[in-house]
mmCIF file with all atom_site columns, C-alpha atoms in Angstrom:
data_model
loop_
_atom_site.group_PDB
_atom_site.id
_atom_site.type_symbol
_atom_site.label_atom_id
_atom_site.label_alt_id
_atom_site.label_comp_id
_atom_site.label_asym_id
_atom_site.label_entity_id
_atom_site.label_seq_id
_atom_site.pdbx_PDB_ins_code
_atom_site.Cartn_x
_atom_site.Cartn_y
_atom_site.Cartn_z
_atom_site.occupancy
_atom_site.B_iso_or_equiv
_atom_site.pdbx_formal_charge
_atom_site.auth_seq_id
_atom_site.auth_comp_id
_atom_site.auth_asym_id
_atom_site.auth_atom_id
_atom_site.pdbx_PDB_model_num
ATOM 1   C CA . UNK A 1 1   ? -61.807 -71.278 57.493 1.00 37.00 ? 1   UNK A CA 1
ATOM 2   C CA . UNK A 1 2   ? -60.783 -68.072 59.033 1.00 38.00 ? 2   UNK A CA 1
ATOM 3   C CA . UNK A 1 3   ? -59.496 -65.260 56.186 1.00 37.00 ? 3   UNK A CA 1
ATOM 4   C CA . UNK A 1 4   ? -56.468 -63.389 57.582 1.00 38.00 ? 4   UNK A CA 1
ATOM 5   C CA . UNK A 1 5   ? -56.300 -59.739 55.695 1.00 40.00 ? 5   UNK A CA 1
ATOM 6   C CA . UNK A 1 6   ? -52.725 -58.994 55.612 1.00 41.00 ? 6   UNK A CA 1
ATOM 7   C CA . UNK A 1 7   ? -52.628 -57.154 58.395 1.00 43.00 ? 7   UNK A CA 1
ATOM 8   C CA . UNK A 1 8   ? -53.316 -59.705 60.833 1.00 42.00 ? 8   UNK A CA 1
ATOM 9   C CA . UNK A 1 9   ? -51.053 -61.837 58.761 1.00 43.00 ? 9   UNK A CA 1
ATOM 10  C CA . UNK A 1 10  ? -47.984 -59.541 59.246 1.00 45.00 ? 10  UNK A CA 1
ATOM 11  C CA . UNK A 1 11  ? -49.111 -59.497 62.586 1.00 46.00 ? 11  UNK A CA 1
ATOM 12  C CA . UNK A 1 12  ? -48.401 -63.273 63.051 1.00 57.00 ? 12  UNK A CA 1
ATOM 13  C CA . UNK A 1 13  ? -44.835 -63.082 61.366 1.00 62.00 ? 13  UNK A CA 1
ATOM 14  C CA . UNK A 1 14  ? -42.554 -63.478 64.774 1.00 78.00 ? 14  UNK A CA 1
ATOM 15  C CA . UNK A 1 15  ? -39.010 -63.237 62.814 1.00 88.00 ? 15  UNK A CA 1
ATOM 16  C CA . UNK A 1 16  ? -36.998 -62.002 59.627 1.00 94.00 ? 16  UNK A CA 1
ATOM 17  C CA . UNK A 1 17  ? -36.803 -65.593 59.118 1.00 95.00 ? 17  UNK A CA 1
ATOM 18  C CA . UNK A 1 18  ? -40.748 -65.991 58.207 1.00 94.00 ? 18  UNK A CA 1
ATOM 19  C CA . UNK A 1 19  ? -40.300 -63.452 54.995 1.00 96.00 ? 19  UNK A CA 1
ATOM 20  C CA . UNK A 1 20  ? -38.947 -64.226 51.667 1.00 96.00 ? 20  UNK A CA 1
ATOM 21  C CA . UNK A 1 21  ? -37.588 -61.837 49.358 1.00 97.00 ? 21  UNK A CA 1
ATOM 22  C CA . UNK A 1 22  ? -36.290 -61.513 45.632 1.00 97.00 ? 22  UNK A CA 1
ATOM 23  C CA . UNK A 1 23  ? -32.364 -61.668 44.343 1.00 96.00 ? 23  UNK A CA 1
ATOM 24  C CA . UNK A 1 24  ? -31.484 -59.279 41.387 1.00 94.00 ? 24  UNK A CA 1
ATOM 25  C CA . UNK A 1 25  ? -31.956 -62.504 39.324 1.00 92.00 ? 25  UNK A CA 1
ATOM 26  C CA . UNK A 1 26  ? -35.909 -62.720 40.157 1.00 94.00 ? 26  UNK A CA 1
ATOM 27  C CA . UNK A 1 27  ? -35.217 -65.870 42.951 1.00 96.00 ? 27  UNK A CA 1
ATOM 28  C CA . UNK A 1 28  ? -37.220 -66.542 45.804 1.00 97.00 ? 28  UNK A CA 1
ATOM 29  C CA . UNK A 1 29  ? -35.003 -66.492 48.682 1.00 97.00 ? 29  UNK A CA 1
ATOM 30  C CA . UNK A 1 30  ? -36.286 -67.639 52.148 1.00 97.00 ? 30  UNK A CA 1
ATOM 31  C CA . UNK A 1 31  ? -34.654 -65.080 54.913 1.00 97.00 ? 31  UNK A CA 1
ATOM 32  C CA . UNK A 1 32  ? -34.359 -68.529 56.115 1.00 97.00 ? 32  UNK A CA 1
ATOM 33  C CA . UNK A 1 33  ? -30.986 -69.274 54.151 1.00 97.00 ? 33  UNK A CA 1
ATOM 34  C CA . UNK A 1 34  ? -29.717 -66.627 56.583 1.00 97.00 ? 34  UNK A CA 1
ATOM 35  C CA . UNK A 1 35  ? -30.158 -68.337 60.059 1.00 96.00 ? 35  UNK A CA 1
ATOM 36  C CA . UNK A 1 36  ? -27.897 -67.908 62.599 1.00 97.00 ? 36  UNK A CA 1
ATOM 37  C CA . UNK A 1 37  ? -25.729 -65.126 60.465 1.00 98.00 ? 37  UNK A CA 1
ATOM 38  C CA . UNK A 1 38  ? -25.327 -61.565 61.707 1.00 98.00 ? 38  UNK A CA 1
ATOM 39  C CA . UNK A 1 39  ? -27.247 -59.080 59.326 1.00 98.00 ? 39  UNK A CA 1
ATOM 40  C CA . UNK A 1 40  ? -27.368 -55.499 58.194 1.00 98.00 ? 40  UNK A CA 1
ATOM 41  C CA . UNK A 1 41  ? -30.252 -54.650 56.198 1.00 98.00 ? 41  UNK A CA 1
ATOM 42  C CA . UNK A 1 42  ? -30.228 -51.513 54.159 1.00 98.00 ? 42  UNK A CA 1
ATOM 43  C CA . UNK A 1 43  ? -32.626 -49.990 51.768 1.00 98.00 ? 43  UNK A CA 1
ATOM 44  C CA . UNK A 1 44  ? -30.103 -48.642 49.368 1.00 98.00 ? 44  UNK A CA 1
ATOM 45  C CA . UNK A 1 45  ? -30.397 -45.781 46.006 1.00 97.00 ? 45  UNK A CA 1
ATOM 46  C CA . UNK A 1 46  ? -27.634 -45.457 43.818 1.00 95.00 ? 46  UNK A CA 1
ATOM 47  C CA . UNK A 1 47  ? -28.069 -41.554 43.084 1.00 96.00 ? 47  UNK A CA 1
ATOM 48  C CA . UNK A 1 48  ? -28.631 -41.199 46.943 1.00 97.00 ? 48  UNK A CA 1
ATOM 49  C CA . UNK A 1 49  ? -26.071 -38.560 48.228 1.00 96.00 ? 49  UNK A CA 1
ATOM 50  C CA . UNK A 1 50  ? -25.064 -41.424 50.926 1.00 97.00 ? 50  UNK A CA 1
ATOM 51  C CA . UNK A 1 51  ? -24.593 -43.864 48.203 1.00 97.00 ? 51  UNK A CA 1
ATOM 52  C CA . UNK A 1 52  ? -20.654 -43.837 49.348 1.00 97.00 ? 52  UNK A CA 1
ATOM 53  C CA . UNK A 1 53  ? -22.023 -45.642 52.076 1.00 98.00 ? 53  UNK A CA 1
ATOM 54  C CA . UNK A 1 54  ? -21.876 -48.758 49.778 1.00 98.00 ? 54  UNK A CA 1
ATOM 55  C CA . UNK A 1 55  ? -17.952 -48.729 49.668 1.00 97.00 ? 55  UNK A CA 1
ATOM 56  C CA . UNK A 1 56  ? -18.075 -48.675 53.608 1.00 97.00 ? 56  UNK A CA 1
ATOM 57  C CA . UNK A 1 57  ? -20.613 -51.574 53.667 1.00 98.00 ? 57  UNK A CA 1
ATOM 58  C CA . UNK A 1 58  ? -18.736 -53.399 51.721 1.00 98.00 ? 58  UNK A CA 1
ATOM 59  C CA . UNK A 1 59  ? -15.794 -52.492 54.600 1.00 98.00 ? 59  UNK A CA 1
ATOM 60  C CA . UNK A 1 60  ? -17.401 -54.280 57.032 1.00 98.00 ? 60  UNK A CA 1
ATOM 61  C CA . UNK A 1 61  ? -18.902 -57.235 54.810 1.00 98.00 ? 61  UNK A CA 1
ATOM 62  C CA . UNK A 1 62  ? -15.195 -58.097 53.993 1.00 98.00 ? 62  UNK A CA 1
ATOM 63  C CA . UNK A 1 63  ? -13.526 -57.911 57.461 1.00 97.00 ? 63  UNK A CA 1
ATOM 64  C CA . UNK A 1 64  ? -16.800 -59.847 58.709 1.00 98.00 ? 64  UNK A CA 1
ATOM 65  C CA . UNK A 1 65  ? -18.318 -62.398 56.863 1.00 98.00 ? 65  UNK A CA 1
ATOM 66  C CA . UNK A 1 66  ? -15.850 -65.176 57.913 1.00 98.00 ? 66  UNK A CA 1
ATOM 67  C CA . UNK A 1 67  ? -17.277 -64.598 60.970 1.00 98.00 ? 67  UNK A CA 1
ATOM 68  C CA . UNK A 1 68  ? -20.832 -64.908 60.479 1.00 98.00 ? 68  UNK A CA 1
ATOM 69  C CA . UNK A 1 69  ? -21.693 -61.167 59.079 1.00 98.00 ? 69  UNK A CA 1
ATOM 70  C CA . UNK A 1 70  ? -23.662 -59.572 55.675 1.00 98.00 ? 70  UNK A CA 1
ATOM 71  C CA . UNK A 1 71  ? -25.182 -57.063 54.746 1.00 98.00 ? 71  UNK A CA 1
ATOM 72  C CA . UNK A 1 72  ? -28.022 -57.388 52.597 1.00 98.00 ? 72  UNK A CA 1
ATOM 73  C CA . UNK A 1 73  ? -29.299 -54.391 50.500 1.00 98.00 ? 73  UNK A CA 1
ATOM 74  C CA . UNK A 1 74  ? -32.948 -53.703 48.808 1.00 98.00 ? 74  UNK A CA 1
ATOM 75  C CA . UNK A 1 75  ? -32.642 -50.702 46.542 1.00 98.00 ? 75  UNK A CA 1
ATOM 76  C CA . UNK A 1 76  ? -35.959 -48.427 46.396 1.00 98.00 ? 76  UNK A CA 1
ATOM 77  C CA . UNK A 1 77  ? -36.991 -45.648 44.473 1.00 97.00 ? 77  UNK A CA 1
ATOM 78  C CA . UNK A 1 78  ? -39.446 -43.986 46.839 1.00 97.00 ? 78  UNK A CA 1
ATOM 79  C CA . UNK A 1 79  ? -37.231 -41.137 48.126 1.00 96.00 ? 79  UNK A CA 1
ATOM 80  C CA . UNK A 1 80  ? -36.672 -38.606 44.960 1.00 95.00 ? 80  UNK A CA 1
ATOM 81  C CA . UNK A 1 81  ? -36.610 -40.515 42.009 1.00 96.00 ? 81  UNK A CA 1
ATOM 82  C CA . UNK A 1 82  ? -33.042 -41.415 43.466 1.00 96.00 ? 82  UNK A CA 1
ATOM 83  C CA . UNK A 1 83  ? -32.768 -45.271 42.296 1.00 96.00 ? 83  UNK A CA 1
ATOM 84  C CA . UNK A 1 84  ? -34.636 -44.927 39.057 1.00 95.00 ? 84  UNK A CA 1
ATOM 85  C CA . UNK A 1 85  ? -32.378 -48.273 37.582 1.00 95.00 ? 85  UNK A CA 1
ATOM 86  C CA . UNK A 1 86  ? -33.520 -51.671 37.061 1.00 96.00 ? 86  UNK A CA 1
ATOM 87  C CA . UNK A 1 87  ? -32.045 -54.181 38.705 1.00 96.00 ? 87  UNK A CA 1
ATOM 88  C CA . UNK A 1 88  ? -29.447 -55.343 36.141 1.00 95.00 ? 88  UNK A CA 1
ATOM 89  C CA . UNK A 1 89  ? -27.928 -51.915 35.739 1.00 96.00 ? 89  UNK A CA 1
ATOM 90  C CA . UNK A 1 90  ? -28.106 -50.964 39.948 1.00 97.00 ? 90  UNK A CA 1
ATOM 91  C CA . UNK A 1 91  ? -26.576 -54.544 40.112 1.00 96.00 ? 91  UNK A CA 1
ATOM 92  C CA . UNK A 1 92  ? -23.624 -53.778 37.710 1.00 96.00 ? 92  UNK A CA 1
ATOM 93  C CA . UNK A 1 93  ? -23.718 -49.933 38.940 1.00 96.00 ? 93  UNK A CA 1
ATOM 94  C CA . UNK A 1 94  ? -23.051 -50.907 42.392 1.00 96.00 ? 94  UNK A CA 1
ATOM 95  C CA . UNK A 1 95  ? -20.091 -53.617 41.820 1.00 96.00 ? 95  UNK A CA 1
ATOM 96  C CA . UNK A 1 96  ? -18.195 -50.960 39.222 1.00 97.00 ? 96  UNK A CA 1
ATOM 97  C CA . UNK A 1 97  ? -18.293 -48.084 41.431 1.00 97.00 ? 97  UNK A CA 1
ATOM 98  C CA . UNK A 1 98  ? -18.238 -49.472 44.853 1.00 97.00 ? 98  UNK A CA 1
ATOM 99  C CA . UNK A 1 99  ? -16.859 -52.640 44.575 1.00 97.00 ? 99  UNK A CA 1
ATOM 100 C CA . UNK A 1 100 ? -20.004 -54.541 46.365 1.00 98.00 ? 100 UNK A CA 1
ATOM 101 C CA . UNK A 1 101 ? -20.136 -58.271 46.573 1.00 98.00 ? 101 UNK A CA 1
ATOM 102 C CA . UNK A 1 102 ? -22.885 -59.200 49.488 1.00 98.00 ? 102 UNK A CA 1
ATOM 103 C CA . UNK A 1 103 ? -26.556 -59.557 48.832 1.00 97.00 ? 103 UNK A CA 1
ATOM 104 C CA . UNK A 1 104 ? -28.811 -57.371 46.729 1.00 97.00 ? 104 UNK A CA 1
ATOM 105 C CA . UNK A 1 105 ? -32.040 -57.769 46.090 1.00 98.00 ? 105 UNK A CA 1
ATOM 106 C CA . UNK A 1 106 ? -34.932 -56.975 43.394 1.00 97.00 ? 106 UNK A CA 1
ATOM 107 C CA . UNK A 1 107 ? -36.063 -53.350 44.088 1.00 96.00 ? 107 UNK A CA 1
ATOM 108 C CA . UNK A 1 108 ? -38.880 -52.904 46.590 1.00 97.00 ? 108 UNK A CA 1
ATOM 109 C CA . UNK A 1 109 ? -40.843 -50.265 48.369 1.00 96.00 ? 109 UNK A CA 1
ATOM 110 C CA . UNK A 1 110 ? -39.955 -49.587 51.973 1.00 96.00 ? 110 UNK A CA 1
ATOM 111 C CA . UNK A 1 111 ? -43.040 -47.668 52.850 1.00 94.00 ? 111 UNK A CA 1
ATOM 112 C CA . UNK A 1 112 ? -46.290 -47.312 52.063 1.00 92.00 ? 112 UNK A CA 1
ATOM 113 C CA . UNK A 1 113 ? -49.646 -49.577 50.930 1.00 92.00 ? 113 UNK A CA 1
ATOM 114 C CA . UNK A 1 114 ? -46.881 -51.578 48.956 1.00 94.00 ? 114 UNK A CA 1
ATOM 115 C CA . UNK A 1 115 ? -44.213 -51.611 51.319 1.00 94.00 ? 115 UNK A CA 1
ATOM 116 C CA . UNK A 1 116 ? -42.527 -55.045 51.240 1.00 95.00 ? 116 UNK A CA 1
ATOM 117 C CA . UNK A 1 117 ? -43.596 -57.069 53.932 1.00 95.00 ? 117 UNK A CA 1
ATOM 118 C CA . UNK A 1 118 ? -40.068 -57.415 55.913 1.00 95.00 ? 118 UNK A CA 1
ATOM 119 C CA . UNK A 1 119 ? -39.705 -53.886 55.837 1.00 94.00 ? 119 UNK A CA 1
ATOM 120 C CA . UNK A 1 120 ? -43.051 -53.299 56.972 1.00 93.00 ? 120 UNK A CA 1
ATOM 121 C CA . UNK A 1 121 ? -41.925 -56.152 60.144 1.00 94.00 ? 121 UNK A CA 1
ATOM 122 C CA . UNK A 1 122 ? -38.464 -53.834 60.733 1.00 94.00 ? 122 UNK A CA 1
ATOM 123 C CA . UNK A 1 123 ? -40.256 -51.030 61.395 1.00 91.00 ? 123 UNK A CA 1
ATOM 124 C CA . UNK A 1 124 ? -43.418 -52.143 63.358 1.00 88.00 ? 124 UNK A CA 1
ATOM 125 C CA . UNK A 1 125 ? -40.425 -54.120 65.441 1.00 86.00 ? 125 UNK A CA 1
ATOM 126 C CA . UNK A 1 126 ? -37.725 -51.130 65.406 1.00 78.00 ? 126 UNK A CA 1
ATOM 127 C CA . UNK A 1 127 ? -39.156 -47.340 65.327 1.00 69.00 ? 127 UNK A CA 1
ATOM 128 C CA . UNK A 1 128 ? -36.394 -45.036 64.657 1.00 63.00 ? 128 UNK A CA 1
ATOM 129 C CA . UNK A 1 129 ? -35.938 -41.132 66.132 1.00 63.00 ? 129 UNK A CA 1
ATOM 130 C CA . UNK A 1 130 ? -38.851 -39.780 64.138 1.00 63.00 ? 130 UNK A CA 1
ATOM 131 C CA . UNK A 1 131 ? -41.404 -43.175 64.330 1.00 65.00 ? 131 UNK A CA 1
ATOM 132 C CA . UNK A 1 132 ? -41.718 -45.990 62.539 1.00 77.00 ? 132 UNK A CA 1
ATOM 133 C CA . UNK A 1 133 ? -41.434 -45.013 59.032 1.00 80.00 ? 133 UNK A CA 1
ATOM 134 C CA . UNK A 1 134 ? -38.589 -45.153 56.983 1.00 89.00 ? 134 UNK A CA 1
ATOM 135 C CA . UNK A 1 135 ? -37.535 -41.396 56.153 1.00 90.00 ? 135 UNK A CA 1
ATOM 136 C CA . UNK A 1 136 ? -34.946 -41.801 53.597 1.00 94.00 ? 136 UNK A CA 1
ATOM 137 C CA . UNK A 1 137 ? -32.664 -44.236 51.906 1.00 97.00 ? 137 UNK A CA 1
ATOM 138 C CA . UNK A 1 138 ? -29.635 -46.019 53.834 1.00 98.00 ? 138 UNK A CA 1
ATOM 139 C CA . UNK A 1 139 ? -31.750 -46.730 56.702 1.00 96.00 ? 139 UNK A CA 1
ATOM 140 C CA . UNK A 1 140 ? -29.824 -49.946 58.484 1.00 97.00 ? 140 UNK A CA 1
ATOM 141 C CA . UNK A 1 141 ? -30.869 -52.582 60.752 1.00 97.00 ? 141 UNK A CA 1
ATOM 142 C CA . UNK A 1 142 ? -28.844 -54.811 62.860 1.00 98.00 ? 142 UNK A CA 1
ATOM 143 C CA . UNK A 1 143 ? -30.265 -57.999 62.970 1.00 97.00 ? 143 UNK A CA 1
ATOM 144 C CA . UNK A 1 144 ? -28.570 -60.983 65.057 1.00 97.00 ? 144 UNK A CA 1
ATOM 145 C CA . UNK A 1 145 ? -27.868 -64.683 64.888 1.00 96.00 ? 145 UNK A CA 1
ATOM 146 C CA . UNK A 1 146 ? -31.415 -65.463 66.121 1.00 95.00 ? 146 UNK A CA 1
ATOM 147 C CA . UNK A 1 147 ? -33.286 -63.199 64.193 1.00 95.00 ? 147 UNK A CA 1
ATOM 148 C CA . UNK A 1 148 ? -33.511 -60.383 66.650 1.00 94.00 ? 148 UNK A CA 1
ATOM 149 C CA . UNK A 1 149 ? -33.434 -56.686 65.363 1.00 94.00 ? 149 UNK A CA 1
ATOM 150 C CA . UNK A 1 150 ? -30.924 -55.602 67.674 1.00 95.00 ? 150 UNK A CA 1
ATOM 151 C CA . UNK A 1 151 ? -30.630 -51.524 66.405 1.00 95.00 ? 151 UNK A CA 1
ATOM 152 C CA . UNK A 1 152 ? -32.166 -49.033 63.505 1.00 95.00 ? 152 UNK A CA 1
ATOM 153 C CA . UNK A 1 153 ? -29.848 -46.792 62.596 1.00 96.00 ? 153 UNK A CA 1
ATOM 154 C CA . UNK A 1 154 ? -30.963 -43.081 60.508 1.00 94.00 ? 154 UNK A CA 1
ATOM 155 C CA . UNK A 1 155 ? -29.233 -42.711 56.645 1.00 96.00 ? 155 UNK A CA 1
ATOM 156 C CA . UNK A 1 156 ? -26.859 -40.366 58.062 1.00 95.00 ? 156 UNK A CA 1
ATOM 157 C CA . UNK A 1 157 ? -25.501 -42.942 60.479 1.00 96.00 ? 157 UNK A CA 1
ATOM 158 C CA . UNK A 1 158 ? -21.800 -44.097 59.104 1.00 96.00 ? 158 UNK A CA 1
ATOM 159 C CA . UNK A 1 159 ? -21.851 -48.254 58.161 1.00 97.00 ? 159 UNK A CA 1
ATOM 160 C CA . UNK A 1 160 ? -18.055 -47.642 59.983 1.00 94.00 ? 160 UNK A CA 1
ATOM 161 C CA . UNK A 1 161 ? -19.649 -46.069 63.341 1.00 96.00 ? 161 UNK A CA 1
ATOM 162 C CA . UNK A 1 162 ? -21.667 -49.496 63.456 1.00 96.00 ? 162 UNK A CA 1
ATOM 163 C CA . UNK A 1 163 ? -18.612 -51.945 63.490 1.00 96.00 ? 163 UNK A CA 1
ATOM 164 C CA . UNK A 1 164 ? -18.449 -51.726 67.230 1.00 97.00 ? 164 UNK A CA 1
ATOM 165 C CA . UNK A 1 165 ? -22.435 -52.852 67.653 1.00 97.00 ? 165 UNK A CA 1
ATOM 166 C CA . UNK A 1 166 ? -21.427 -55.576 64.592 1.00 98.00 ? 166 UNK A CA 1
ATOM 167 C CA . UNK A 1 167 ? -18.586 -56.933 66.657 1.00 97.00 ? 167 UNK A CA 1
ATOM 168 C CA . UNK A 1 168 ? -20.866 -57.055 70.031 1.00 97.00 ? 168 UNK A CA 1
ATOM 169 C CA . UNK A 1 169 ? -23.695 -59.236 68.671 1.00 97.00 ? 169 UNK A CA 1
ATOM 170 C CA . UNK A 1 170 ? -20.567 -61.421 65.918 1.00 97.00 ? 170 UNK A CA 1
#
């Protein structure tokens, strides 16, 4: 029997939909559940300067999901300390002061020897401006009904300036 090191086992992941992740309350959710929806994925930091960005997420989540649309967010603390929280208190941080109500998930690392493995399949799939590595928190990706990562936008990138891609691939 052939051993695959996880390398070559990323390699043979051909979708979003092959990767499972973790809710806030420590589920295993297949990326499966989310077939044929139109997705933003963010990695997210509530102390992050563009943490308003979660009020405007929420924005388009709202006007959206009857149609097919969510955003789902992965907080990560590898940029400055700047989501230091466990996931109970980012959870209940987040819906106070922002008002979100779409997907979060368990805290994970975006980048490095332990990024998660979907993030490490957005960016081999979607290089941004400066390469394939993740440079800071708030980093989105437009996925679409089949799967397909359809853009990568930078932190700095407005969640409203995306509504007209969002409406394109709804």
């Amino acid at each position: 029997m052939d051993h695959l090191d996880s390398e070559e086992a990323h390699s043979k992941k051909s979708s979003i939909y092959d990767f499972h992740v973790t809710n806030m309350t420590g589920d295993e959710i297949s990326l499966k559940d989310y077939k044929g929806k139109v997705l933003l994925i963010v990695n997210t930091a509530s102390k992050c300067s563009f943490a308003p960005q979660l009020r405007e997420l929420e924005a388009l989540f709202k006007k959206y999901k009857e149609k097919g649309f969510t955003v789902l967010a992965f907080p990560c603390n590898q940029y400055m300390g700047q989501e230091p929280y466990d996931d109970e208190v980012i959870r209940t941080f987040c819906t106070l002061t922002y008002g979100v109500s779409f997907p979060m998930f368990s805290k994970i690392d975006v980048k490095g020897e332990h990024a998660h493995p979907l993030f490490q399949y957005l960016k081999e799939e979607k290089a941004g401006i400066f390469g394939k590595e993740i440079k800071w928190n708030f980093t989105k990706f437009l996925i679409d009904r089949e799967g397909n990562i359809i853009e990568r936008y930078a932190p700095m990138v407005n969640p409203e300036k995306i509504k007209k891609d969002i409406e394109k691939v709804l």
